[in-house]
Coordinates of C-alpha atoms and ligand atoms in Angstrom, one line a residue:
X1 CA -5.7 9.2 17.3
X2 CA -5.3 7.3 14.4
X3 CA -1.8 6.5 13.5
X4 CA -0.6 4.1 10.7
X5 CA 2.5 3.0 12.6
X6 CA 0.7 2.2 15.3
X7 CA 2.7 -0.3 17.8
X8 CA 1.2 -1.3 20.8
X9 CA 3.9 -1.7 22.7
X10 CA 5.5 1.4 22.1
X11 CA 4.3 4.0 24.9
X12 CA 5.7 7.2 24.7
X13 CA 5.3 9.4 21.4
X14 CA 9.0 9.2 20.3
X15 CA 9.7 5.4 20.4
X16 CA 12.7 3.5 20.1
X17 CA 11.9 2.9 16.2
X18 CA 11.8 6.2 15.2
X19 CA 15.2 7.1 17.8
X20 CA 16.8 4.3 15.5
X21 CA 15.8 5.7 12.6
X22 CA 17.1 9.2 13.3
X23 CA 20.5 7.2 13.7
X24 CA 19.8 5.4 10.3
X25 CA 20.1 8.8 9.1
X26 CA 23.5 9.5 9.8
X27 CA 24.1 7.0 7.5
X28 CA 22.5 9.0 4.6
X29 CA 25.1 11.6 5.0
X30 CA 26.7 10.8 1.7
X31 CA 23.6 10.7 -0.2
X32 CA 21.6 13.3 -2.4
X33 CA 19.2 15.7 -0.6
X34 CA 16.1 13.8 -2.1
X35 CA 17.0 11.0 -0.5
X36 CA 17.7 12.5 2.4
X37 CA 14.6 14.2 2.5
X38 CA 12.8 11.1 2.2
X39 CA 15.0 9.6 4.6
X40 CA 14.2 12.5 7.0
X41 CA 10.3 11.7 6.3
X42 CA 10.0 8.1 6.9
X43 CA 11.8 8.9 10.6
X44 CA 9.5 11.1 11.3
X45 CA 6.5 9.7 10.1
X46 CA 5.7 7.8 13.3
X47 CA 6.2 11.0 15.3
X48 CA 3.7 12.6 12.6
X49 CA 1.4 10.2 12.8
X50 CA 1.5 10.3 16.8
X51 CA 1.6 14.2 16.7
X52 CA -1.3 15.6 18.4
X53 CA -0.3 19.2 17.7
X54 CA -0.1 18.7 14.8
X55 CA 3.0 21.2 14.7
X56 CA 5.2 18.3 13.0
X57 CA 2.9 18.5 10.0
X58 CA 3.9 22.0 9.7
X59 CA 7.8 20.8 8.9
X60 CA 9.1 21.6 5.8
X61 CA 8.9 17.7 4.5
X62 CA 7.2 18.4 1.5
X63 CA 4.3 16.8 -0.2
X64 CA 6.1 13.4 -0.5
X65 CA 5.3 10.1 0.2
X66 CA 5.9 7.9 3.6
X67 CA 8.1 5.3 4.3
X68 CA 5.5 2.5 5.3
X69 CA 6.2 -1.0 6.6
X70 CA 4.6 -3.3 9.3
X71 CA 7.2 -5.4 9.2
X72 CA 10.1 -3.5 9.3
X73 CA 13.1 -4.6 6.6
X74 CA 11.8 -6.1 3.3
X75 CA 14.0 -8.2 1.3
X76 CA 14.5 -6.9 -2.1
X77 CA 13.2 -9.4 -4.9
X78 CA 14.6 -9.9 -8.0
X79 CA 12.6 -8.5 -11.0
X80 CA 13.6 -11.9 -13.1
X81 CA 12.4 -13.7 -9.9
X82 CA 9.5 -12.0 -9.2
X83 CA 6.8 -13.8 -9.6
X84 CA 2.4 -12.6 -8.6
X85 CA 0.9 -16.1 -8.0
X86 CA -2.9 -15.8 -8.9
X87 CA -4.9 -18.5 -6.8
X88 CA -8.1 -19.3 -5.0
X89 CA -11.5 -19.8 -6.3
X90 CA -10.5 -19.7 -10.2
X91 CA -10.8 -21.9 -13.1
X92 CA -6.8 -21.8 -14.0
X93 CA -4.7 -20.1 -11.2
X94 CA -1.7 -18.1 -12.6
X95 CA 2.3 -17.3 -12.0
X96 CA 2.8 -14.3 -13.8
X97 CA 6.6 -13.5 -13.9
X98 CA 6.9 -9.0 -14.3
X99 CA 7.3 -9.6 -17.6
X100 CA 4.0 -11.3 -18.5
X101 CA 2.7 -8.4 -16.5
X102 CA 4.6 -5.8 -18.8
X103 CA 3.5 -7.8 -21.8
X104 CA -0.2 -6.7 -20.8
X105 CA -2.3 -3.6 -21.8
X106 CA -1.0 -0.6 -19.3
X107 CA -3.3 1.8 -18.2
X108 CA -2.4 5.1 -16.9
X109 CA -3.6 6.9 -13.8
X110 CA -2.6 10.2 -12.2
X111 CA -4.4 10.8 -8.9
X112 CA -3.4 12.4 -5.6
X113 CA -2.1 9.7 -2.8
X114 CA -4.2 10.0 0.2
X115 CA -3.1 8.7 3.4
X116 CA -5.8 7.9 5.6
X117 CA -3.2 9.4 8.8
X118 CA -3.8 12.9 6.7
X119 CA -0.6 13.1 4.3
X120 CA -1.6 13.2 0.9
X121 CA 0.5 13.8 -2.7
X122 CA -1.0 15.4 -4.9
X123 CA -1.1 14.7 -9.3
X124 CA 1.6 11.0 -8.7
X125 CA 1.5 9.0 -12.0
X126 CA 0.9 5.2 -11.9
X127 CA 0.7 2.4 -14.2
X128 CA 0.0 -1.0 -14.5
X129 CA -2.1 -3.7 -15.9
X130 CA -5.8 -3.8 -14.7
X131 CA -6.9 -6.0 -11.9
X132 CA -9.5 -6.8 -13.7
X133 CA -7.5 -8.1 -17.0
X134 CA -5.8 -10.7 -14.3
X135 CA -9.4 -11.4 -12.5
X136 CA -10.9 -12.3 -15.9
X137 CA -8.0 -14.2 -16.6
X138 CA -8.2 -16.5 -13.9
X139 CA -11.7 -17.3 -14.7
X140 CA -13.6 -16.8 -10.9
X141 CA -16.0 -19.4 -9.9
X142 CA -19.5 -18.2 -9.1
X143 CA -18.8 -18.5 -5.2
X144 CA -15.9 -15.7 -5.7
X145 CA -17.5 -12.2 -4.4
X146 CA -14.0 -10.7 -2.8
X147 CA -10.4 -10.9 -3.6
X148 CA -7.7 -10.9 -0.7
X149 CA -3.9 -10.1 -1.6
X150 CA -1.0 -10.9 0.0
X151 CA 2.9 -9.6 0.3
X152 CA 6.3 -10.7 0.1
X153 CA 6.4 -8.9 3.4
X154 CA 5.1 -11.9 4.5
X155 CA 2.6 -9.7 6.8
X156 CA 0.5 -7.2 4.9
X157 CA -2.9 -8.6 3.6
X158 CA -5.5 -6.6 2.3
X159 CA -9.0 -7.4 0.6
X160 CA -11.5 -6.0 -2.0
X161 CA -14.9 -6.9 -3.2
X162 CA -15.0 -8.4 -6.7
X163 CA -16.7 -5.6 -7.8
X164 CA -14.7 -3.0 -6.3
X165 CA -11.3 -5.3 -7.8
X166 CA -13.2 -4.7 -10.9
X167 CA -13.1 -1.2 -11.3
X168 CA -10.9 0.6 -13.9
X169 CA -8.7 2.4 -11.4
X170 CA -7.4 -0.4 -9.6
X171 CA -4.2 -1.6 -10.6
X172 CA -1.5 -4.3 -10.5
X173 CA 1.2 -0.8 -10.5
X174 CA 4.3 -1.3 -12.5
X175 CA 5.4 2.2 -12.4
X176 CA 4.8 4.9 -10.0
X177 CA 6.0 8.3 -9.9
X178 CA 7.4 8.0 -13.4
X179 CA 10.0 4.8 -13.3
X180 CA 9.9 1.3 -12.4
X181 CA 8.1 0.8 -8.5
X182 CA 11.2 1.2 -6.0
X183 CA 11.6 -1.5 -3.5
X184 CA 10.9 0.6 -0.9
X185 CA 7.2 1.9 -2.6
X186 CA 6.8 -2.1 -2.9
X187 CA 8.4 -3.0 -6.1
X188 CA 8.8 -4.6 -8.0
X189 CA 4.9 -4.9 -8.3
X190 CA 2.3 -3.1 -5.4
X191 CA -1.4 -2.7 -5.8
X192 CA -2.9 0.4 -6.3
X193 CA -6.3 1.5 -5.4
X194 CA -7.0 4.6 -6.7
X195 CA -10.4 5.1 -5.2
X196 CA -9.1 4.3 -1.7
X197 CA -7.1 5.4 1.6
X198 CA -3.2 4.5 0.8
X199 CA -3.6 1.2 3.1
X200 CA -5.6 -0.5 0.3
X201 CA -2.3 0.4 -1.7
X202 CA -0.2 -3.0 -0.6
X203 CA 3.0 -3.4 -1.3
X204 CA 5.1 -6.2 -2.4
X205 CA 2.0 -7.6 -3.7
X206 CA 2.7 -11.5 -4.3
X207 CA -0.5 -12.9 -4.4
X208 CA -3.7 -12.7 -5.3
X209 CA -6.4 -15.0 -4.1
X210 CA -10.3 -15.2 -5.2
X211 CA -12.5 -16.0 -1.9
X212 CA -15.8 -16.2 -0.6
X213 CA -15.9 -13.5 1.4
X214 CA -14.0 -10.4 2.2
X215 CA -11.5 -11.1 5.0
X216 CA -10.1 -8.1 6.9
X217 CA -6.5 -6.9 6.0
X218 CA -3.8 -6.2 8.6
X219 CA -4.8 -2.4 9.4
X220 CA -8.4 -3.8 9.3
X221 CA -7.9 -6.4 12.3
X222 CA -6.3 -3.6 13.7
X223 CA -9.4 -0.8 13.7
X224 CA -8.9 0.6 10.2
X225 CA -12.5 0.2 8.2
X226 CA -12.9 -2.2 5.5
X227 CA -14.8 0.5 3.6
X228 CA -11.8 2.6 2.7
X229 CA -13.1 5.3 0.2
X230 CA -11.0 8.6 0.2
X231 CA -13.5 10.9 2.3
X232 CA -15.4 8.5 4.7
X233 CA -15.2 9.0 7.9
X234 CA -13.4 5.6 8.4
X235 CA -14.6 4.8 11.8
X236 CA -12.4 3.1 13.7
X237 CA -13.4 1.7 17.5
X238 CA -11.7 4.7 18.9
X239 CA -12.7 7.6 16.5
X240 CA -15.3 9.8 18.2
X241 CA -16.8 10.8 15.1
X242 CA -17.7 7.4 13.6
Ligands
MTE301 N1 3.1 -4.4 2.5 C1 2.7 -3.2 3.0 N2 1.9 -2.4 2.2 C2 1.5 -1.2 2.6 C3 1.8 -0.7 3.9 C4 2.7 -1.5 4.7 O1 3.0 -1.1 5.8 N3 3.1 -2.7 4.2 N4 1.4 0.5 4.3 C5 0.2 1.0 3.6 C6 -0.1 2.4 3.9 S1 -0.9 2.8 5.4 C7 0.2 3.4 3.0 S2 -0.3 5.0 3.3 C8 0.9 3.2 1.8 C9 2.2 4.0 1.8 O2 3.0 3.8 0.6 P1 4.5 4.2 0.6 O3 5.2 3.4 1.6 O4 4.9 3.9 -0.9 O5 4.5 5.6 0.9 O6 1.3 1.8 1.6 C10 0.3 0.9 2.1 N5 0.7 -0.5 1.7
MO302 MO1 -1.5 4.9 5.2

């Protein structure tokens, strides 16, 4: 089944990852229930997303979002360090620093979060400057048709069309759930693509390049479709249905 944690070397439904982070939790013990909560749900998540019974969906978790990283611990960056390089095929490549990005037009989306592993959260608030605004910015050369991004994970990729980078309700997210982007939702800056399944969504977003063609993303090399409009079917090499 499809499973967004998916680790091929990890056999057996309960793997050593989520075992350590159930002892991660006994950490949290002097934290607030919230945080707990989402503590709780970003330890199970793996097992969830593994679950064929689907009887761990049926927890009482909440409609809250996933912890989600490929590469495990993220360092935290600095927002007076932070910096979104803007490269590739363009006529002036950029640095933008968060607050150039602040200084920009904000738009304002509220759209349900949509998981393509079958979580979703419903009416979350984001904000940020357009992709576009940065896009036009840069100035694409003719030979630009897709747009590839990259994280401060140092693993992560993903990749758009220019047209589909285009759109209105993709953003370079400042704010999420109504404050600054947390670290661990890939703050200071993450993309969100409001159209999309949550993988599109990268976090730690430090770059953004302008390319000849689309190139596959890291959930892409790994089954996921490039296509990844809430409601396909995604077909992936091992989903019956595709
Ligand atoms: N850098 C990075 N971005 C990522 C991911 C990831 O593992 N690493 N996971 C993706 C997936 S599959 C989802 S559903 C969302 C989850 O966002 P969250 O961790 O804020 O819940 O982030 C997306 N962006
Ligand atoms: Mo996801």
């Amino acid at each position: 089944m499809p499973t967004d944690q998916r680790d091929p070397a990890a056999g057996a439904p309960v793997g050593r990852r989520v075992f350590l982070g159930l002892l991660g939790l006994g950490a949290l013990g002097t934290v607030t229930g919230t945080a707990l909560q989402d503590g709780l749900s970003a330890a199970l998540a793996p097992i969830q997303t593994r679950d064929p019974t689907g009887l761990v969906s049926l927890l009482p978790l909440g409609n809250t979002f996933r912890y989600y990283s490929v590469t495990g611990g993220v360092d935290e960056q600095d927002a007076g360090e932070y910096r979104l390089a803007v490269s590739g095929l363009v006529q002036r490549t950029g640095r933008h620093t968060l607050a150039d990005l602040a200084a920009m037009p904000q738009t304002e989306l509220v759209r349900d979060f949509q998981c393509v592993t079958g979580w979703r959260v419903p009416d979350v608030r984001w904000s940020g400057v357009r992709l576009a605004d940065l896009i036009d910015l840069a100035g694409p050369d003719p030979a630009a048709t897709a747009v590839r991004f990259s994280s401060f994970d140092g693993t992560y990729t993903e990749s758009l069309t220019l047209e589909q980078a285009r759109r209105p309700d993709v953003l370079v997210a400042l704010r999420m759930l109504d404050g600054p982007v947390t670290h661990d939702h890939g703050g200071p800056v993450r993309l969100y693509v409001a159209p999309m399944y949550g993988y599109k969504s990268l976090k730690w977003l430090s770059g953004i390049e302008l390319t000849r063609d689309v190139e596959p993303g890291y959930w892409e090399d790994r089954g996921y479709s490039v296509d990844a409009w809430v409601g396909s079917s995604n077909g992936r090499a091992d989903d019956p249905t595709s």
